[in-house]
Tab-separated table of N, CA and C in Angstrom:
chain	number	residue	atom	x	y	z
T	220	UNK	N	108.613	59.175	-124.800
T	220	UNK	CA	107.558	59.943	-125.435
T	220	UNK	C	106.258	59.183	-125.261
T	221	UNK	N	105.522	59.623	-124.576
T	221	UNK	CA	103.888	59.390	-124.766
T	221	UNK	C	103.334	59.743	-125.734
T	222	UNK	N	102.037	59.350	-126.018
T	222	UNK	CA	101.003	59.700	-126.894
T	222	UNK	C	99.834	60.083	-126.713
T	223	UNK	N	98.897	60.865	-127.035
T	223	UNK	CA	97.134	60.793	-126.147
T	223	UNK	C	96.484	59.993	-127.217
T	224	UNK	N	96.867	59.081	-128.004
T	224	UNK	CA	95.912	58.805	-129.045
T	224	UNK	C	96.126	56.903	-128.821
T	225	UNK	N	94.829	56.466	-128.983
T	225	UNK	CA	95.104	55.081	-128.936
T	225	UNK	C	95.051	54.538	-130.169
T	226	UNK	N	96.001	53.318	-130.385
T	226	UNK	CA	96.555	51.980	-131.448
T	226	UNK	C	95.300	52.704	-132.724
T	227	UNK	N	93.962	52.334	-132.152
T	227	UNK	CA	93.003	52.630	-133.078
T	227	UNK	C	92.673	53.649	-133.796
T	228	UNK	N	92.806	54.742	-132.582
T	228	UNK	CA	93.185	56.335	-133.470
T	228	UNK	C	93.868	56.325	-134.342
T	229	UNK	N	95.299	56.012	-134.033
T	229	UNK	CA	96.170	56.033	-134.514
T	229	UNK	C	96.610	55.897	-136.297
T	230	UNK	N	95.834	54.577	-135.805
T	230	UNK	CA	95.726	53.905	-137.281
T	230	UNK	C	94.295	54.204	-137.963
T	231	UNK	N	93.551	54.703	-137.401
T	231	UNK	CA	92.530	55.147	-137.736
T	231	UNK	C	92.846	56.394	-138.820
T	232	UNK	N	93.831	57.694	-138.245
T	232	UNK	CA	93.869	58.781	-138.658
T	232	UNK	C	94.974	58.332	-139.880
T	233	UNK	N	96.028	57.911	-139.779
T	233	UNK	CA	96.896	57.191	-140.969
T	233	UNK	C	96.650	56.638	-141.960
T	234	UNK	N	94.934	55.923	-141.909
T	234	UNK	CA	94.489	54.762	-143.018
T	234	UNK	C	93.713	56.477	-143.597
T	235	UNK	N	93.378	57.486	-143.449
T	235	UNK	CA	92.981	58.403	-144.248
T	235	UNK	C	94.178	58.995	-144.716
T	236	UNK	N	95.295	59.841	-144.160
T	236	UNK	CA	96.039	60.108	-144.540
T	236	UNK	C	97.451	59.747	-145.278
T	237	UNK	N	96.905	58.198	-145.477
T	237	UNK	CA	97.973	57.502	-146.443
T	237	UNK	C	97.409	56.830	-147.653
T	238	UNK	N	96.022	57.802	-147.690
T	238	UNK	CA	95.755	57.451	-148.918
T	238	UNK	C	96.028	58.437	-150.160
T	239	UNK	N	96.870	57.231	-151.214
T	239	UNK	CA	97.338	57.912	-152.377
T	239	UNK	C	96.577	58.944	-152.764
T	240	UNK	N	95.434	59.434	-153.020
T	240	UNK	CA	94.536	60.153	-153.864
T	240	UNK	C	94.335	61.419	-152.903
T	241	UNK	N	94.663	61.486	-151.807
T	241	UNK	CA	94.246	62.666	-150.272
T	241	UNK	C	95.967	63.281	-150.887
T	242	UNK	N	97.259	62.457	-150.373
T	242	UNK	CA	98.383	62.190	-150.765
T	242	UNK	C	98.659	63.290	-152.020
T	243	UNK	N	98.437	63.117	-153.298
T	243	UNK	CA	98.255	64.116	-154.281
T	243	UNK	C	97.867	64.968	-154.279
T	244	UNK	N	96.112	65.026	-154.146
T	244	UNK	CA	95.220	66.261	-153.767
T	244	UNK	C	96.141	67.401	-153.181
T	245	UNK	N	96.305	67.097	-151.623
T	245	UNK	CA	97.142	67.915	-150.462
T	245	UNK	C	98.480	68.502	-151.515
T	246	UNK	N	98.996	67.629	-151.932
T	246	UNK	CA	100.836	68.319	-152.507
T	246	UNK	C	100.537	68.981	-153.654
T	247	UNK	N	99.670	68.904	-154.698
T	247	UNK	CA	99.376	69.436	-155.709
T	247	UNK	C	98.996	70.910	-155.169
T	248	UNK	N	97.998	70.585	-154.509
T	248	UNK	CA	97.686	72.374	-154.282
T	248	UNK	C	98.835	72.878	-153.508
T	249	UNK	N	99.250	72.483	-152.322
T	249	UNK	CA	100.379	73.438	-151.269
T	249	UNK	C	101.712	73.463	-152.792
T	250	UNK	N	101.926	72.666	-153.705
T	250	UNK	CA	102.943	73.180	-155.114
T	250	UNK	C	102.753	73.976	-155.878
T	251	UNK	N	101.422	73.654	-156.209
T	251	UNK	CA	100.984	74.966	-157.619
T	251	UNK	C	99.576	75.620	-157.026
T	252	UNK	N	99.138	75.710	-155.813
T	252	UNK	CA	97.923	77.171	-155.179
T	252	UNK	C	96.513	75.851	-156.136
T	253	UNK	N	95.560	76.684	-155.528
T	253	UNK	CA	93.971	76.334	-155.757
T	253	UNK	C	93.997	76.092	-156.786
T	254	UNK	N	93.455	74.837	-157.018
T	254	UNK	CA	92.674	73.919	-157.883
T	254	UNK	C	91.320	74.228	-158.550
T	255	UNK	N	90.955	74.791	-159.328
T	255	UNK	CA	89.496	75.044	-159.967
T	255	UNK	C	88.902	73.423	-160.005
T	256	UNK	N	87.298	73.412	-159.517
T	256	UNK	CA	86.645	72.265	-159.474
T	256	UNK	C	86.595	71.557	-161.017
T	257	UNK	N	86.736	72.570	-161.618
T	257	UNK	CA	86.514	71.628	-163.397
T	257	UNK	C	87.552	71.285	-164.062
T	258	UNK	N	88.921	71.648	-162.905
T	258	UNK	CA	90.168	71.673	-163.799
T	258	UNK	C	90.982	69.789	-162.606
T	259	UNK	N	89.773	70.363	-161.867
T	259	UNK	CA	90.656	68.746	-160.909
T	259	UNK	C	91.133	67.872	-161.596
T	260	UNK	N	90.205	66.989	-162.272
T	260	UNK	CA	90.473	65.692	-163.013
T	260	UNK	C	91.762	66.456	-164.214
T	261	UNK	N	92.244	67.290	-165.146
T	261	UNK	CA	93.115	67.371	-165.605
T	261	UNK	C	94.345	67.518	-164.809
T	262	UNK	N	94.259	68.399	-163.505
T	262	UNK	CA	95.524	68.604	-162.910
T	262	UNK	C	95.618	66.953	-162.334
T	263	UNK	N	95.329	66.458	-161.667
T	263	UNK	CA	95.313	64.984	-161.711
T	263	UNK	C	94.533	64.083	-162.116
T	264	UNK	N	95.357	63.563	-163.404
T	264	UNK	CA	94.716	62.670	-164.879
T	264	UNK	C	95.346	61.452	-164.198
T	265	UNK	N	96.199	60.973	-163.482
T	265	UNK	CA	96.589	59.527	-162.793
T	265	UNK	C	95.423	58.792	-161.886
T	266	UNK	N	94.419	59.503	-161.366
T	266	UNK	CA	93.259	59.471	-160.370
T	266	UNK	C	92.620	59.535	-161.238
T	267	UNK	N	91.402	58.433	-160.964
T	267	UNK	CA	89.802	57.888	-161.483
T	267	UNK	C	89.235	59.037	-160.865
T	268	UNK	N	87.904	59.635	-161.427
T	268	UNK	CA	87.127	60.543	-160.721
T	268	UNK	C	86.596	60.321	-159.553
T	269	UNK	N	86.116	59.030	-159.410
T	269	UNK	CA	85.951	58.455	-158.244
T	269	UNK	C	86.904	58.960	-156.709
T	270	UNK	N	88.020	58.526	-157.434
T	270	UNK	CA	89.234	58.697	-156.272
T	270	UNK	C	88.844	59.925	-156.085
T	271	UNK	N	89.110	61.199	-156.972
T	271	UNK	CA	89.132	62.293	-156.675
T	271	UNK	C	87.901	63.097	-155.981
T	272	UNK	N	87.126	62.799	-156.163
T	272	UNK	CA	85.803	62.887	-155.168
T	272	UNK	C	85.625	62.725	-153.855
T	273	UNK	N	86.274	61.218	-153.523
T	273	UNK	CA	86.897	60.988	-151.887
T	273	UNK	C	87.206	61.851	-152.089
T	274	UNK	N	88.815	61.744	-152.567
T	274	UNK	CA	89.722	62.804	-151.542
T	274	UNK	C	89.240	64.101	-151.429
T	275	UNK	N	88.453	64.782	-152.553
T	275	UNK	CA	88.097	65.998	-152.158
T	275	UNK	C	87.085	66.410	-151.049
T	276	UNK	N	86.628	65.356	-150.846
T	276	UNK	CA	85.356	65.199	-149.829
T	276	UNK	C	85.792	65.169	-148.492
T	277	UNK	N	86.593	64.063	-148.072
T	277	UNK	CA	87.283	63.666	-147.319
T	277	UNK	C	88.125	64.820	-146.885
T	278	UNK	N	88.840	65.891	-147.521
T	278	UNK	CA	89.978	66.200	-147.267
T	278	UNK	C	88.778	67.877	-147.210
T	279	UNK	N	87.528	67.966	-147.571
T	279	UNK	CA	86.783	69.175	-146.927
T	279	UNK	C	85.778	68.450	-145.737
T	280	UNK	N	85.746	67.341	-145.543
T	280	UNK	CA	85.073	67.192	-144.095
T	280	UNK	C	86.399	67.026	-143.204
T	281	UNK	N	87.248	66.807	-143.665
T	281	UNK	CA	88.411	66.794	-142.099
T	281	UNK	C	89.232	68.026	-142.600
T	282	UNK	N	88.567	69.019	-143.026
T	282	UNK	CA	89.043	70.707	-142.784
T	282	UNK	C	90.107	70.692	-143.502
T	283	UNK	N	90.818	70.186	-144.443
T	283	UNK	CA	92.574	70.318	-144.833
T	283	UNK	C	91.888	71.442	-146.633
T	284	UNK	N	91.183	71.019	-147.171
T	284	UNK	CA	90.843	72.219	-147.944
T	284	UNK	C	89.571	72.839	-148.011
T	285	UNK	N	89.617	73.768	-148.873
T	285	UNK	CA	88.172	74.756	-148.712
T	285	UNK	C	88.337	75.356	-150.066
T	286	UNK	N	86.623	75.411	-150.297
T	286	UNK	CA	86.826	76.465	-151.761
T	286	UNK	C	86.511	77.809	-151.571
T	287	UNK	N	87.505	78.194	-152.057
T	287	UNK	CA	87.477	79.557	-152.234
T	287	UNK	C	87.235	80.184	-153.356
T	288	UNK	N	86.138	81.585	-152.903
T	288	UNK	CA	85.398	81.888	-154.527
T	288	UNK	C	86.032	82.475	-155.442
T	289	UNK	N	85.705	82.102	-156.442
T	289	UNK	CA	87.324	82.065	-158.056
T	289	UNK	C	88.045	81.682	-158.043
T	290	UNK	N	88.687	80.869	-156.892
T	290	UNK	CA	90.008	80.016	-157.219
T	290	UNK	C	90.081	78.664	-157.098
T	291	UNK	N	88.779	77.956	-156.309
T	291	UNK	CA	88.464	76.918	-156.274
T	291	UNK	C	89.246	75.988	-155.036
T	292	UNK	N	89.673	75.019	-154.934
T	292	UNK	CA	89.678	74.170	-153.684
T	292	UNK	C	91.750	74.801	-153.341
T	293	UNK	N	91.436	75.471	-152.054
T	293	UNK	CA	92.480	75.573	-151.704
T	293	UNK	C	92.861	74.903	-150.369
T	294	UNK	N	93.975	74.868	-149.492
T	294	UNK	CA	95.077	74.045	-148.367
T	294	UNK	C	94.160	75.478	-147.218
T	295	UNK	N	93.921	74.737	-146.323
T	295	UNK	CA	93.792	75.736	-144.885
T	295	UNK	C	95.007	75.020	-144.454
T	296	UNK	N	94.854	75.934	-143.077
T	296	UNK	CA	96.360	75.789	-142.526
T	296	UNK	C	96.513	74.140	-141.945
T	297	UNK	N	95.416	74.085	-141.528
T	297	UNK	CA	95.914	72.377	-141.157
T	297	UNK	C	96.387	71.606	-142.529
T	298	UNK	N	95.990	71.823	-143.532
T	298	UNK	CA	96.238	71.055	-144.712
T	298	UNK	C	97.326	71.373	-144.811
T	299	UNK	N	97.813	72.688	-145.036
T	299	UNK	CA	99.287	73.339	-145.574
T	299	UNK	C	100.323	72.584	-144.081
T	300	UNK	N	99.724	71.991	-142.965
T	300	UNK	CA	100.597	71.486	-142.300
T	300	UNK	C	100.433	70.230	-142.236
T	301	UNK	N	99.587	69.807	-142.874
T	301	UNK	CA	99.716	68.647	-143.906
T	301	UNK	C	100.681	68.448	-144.470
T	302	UNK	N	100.541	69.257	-145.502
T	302	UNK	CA	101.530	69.119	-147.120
T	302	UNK	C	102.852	69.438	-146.032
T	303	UNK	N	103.397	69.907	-145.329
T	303	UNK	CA	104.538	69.862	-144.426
T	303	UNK	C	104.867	68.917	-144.285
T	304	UNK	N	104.311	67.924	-143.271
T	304	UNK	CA	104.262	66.562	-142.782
T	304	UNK	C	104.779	65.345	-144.001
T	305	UNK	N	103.968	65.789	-144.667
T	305	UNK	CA	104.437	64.828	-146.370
T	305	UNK	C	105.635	64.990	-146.270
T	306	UNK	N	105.931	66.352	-146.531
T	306	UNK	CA	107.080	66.316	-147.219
T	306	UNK	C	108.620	66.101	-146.509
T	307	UNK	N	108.255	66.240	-145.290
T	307	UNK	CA	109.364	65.904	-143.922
T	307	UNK	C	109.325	64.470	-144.330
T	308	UNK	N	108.423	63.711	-144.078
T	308	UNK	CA	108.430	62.254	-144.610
T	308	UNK	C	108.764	61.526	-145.544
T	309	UNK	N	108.569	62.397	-146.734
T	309	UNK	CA	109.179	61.868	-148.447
T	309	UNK	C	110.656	62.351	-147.899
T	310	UNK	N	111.082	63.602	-147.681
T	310	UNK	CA	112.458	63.629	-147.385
T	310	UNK	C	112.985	62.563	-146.413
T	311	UNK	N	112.581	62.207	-145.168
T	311	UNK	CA	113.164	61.162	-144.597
T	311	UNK	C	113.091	60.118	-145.595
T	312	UNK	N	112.630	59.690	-146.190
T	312	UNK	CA	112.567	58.287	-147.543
T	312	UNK	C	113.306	58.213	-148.124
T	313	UNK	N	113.400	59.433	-148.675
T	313	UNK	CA	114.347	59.779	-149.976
T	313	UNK	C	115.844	59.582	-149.549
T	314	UNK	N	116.377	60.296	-147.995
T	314	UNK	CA	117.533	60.106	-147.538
T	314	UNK	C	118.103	59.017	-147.405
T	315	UNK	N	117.059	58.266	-146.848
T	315	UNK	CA	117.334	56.726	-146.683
T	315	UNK	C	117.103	55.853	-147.127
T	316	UNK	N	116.514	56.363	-148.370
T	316	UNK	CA	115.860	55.140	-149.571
T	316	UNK	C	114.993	54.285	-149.412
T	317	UNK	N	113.959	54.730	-148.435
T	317	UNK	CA	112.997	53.900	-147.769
T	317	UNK	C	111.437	53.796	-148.637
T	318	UNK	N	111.173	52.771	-149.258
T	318	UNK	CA	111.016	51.621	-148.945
T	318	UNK	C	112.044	51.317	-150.048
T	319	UNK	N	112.353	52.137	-151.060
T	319	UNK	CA	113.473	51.794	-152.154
T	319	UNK	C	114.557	52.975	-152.576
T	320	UNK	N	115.414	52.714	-153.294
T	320	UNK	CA	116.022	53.712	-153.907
T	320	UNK	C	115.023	53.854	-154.890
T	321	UNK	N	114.327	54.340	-155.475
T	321	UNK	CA	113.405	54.292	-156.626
T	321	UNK	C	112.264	54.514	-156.167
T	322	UNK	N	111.195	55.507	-155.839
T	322	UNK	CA	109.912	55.535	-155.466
T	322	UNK	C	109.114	56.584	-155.427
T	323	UNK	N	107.838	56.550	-155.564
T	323	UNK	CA	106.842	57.637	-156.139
T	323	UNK	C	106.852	58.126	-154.602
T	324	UNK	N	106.691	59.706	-154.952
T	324	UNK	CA	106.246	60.396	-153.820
T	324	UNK	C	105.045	59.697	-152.583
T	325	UNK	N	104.185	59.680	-153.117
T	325	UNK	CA	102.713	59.055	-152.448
T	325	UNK	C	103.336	57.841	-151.643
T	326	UNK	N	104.157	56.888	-152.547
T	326	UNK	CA	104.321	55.750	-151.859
T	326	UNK	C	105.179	55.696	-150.901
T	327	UNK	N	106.695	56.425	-150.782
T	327	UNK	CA	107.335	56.833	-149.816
T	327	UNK	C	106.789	57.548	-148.893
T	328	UNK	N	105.874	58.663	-148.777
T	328	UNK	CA	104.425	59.410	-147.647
T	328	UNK	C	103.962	57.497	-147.024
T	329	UNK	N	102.875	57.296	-148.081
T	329	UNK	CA	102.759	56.018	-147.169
T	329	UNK	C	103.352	55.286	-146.426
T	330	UNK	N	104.317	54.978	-146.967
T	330	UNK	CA	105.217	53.840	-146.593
T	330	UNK	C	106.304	54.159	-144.873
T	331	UNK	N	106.361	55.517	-144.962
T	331	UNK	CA	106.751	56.231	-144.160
T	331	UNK	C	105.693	56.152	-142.639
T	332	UNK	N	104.348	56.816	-143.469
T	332	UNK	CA	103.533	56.728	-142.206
T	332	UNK	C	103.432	55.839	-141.721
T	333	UNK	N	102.908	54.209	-142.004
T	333	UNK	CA	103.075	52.798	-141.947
T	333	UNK	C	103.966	53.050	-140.567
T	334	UNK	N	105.126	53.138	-141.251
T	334	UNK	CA	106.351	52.612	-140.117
T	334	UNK	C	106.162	53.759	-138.665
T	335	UNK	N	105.506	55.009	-139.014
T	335	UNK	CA	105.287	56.073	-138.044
T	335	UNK	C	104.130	54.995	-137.060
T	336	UNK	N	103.264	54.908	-138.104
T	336	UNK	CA	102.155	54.643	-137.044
T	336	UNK	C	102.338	53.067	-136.407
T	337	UNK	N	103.067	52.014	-136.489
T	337	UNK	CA	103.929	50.674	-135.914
T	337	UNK	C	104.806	51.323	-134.813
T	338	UNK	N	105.231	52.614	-134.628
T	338	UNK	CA	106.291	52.479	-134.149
T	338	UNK	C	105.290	53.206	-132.756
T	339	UNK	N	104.040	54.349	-132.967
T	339	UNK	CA	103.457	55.004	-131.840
T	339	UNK	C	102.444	53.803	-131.576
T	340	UNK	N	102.310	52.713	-131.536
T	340	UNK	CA	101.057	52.315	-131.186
T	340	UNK	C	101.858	50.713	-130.717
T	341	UNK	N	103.105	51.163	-130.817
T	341	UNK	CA	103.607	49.802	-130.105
T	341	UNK	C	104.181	50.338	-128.799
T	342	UNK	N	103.999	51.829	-128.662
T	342	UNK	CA	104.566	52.055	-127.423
T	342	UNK	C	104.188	51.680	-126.172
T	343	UNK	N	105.123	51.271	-124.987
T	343	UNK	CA	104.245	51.259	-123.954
T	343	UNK	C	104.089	51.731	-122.969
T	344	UNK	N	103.250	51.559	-121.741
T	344	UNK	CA	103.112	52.459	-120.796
T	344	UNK	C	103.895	53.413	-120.029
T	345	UNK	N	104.859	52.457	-120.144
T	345	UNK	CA	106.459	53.349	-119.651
T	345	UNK	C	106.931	54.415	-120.612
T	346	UNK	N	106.219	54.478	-122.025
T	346	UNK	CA	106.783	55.617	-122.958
T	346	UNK	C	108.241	55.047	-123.749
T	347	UNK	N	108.580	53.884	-123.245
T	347	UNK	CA	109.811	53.237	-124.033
T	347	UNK	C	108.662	52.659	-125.308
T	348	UNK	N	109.493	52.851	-126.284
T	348	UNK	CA	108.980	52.251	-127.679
T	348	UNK	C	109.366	50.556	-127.520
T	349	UNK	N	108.689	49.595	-128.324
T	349	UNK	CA	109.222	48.327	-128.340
T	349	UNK	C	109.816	48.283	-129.932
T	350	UNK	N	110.839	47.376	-130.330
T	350	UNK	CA	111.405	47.459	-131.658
T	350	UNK	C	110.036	47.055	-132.141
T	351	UNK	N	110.243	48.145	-133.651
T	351	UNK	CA	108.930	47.457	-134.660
T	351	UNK	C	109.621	46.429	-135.788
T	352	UNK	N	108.899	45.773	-136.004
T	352	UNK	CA	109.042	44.939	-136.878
T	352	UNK	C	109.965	45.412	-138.459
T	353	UNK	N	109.119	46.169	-138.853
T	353	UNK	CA	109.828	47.031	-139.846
T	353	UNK	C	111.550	47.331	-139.956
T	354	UNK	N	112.039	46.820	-140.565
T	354	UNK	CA	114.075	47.008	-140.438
T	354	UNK	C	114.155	48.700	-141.099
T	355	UNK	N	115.154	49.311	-140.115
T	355	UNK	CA	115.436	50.555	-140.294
T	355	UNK	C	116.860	50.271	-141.263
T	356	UNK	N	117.019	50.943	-142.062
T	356	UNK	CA	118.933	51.460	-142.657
T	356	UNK	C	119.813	51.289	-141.681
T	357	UNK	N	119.347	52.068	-141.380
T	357	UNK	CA	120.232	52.634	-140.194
T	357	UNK	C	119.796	53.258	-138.892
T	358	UNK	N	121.095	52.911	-137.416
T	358	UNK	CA	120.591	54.266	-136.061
T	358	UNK	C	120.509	55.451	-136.599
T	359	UNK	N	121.321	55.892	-137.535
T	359	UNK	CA	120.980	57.135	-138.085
T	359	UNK	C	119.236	57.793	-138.389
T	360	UNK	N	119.044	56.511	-139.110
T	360	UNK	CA	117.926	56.660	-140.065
T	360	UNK	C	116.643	56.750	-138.730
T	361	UNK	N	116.757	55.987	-137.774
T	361	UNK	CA	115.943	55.676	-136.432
T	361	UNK	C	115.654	57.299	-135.958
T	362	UNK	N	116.931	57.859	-135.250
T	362	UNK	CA	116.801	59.068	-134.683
T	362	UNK	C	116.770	60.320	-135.865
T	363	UNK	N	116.772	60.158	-137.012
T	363	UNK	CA	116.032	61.241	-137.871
T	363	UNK	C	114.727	60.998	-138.226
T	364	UNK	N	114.407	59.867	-137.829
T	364	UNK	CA	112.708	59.692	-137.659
T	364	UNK	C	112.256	60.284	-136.706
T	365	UNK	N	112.568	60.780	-136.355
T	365	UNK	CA	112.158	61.349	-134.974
T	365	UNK	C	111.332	62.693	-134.960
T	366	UNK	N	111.522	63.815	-136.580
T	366	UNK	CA	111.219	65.291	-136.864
T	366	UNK	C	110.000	64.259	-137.184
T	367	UNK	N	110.229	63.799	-138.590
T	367	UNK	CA	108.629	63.169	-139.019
T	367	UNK	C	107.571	62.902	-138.024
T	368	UNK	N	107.985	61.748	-136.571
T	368	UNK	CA	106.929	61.355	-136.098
T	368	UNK	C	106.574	62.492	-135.154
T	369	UNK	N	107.551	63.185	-134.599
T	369	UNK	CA	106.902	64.310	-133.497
T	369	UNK	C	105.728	65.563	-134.827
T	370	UNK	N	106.157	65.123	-135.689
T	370	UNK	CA	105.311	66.646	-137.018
T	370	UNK	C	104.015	65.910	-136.923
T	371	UNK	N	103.868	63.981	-136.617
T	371	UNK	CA	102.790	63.762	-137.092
T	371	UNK	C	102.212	63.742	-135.910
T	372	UNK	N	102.785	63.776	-134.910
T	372	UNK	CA	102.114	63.382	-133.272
T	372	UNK	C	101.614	65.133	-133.509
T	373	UNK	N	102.383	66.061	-133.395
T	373	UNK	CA	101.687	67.408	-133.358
T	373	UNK	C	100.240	67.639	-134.385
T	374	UNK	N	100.346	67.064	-135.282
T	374	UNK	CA	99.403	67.272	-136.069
T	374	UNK	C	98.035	66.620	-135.852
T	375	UNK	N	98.516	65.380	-135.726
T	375	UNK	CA	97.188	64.345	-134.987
T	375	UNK	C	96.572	65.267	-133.771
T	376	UNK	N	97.452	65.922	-132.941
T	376	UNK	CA	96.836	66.634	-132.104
T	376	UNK	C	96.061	67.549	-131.792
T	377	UNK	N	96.574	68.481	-133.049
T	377	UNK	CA	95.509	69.879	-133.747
T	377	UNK	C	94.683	69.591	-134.338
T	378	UNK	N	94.198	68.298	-134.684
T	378	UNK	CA	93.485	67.403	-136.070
T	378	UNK	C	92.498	66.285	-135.096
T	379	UNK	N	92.343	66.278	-134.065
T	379	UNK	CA	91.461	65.186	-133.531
T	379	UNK	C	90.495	64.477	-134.019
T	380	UNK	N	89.604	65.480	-134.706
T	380	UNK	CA	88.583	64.652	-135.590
T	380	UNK	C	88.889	63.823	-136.821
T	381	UNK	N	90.572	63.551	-137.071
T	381	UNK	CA	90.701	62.927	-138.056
T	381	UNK	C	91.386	61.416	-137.003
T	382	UNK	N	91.291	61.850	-135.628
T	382	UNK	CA	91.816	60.504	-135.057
T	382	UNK	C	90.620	59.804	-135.111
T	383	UNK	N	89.276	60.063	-134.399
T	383	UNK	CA	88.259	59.810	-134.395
T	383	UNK	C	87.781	58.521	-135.189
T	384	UNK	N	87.742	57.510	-134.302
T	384	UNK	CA	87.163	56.104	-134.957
T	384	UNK	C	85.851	55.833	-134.599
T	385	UNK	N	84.819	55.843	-135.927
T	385	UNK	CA	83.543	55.822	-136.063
T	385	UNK	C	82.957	54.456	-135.511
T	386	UNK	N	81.976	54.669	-134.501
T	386	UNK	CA	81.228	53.655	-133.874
T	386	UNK	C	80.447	52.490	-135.044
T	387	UNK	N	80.532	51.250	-135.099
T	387	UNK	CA	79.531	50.849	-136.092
T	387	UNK	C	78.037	50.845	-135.846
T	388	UNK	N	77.346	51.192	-136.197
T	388	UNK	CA	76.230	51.482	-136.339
T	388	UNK	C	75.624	50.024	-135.356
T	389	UNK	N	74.381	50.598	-134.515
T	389	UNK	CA	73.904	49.379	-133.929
T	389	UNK	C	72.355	48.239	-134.590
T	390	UNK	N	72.667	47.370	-134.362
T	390	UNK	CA	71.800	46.216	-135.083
T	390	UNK	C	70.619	46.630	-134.539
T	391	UNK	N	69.514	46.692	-135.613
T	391	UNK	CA	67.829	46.834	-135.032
T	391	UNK	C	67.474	45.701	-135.326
């Protein structure tokens, strides 16, 4: 398996989408539908307002929600194939108890992507993967990774502007 996205993309698009507060946002709405803007901070009271501001910001400049009038911040389809992606991923976790038998949704999503994005950005030219560092359960657990990372390789793909690693600004 190849990739079109480089190490930096890669991890570029993952360090947004493995953040806890995007993480919630996304599953809350694709569980219970649009979020009213004044009702955010109650539907998630675990998140500082702060947080919730990113993510809402964040998650309407890289297109995953939109407000819609009277119902407030809802999932477009890239988001709703978002909240997919999560949840292929919390299920691979959950099966295999990855990173624990015991673990919050968000952190199994993370913890998951982590090992997704080690495993595409160690690939090499030949398309053979190199072992990642990270210890799997199990061969089992290896080749059922396999739905997760092709959901996230498809998605990164429909989603480019969230691979997109920002130039630093040049010195005057």
């Amino acid at each position: 398996m190849t990739t079109l996205f480089t190490s930096a993309e890669v991890r570029n698009a993952v360090e947004l989408l493995a953040s806890r507060s995007l993480i919630r946002l996304v599953t809350e709405i694709d569980d219970n539908g649009a979020i009213p803007p004044r009702r955010l901070a109650g539907t998630l009271p675990d998140l500082s307002s702060h947080q919730l501001r990113r993510a809402a910001e964040a998650a309407r400049a890289h297109g995953l929600v939109r407000t819609a009038p009277g119902a407030g911040l809802e999932l477009t389809e890239s988001g709703s194939d978002l909240a997919d992606l999560y949840d292929a991923t919390a299920r691979w976790a959950r099966r295999h108890a990855y990173p624990a038998p015991i673990c919050e949704f968000s952190s199994r999503v993370r913890h998951v992507l982590d090992l997704l994005t080690s495993s595409l950005v160690t690939e090499r030219a030949d398309g053979l993967s190199r072992p990642s560092a990270a210890r799997l359960p199990s061969a089992e657990a290896e080749a059922e990774l396999a739905r997760p990372r092709a959901l996230l390789i498809q998605w990164l793909a429909g989603n480019p502007l969230v691979t997109r690693v920002s130039e630093p600004e040049p010195v005057a």
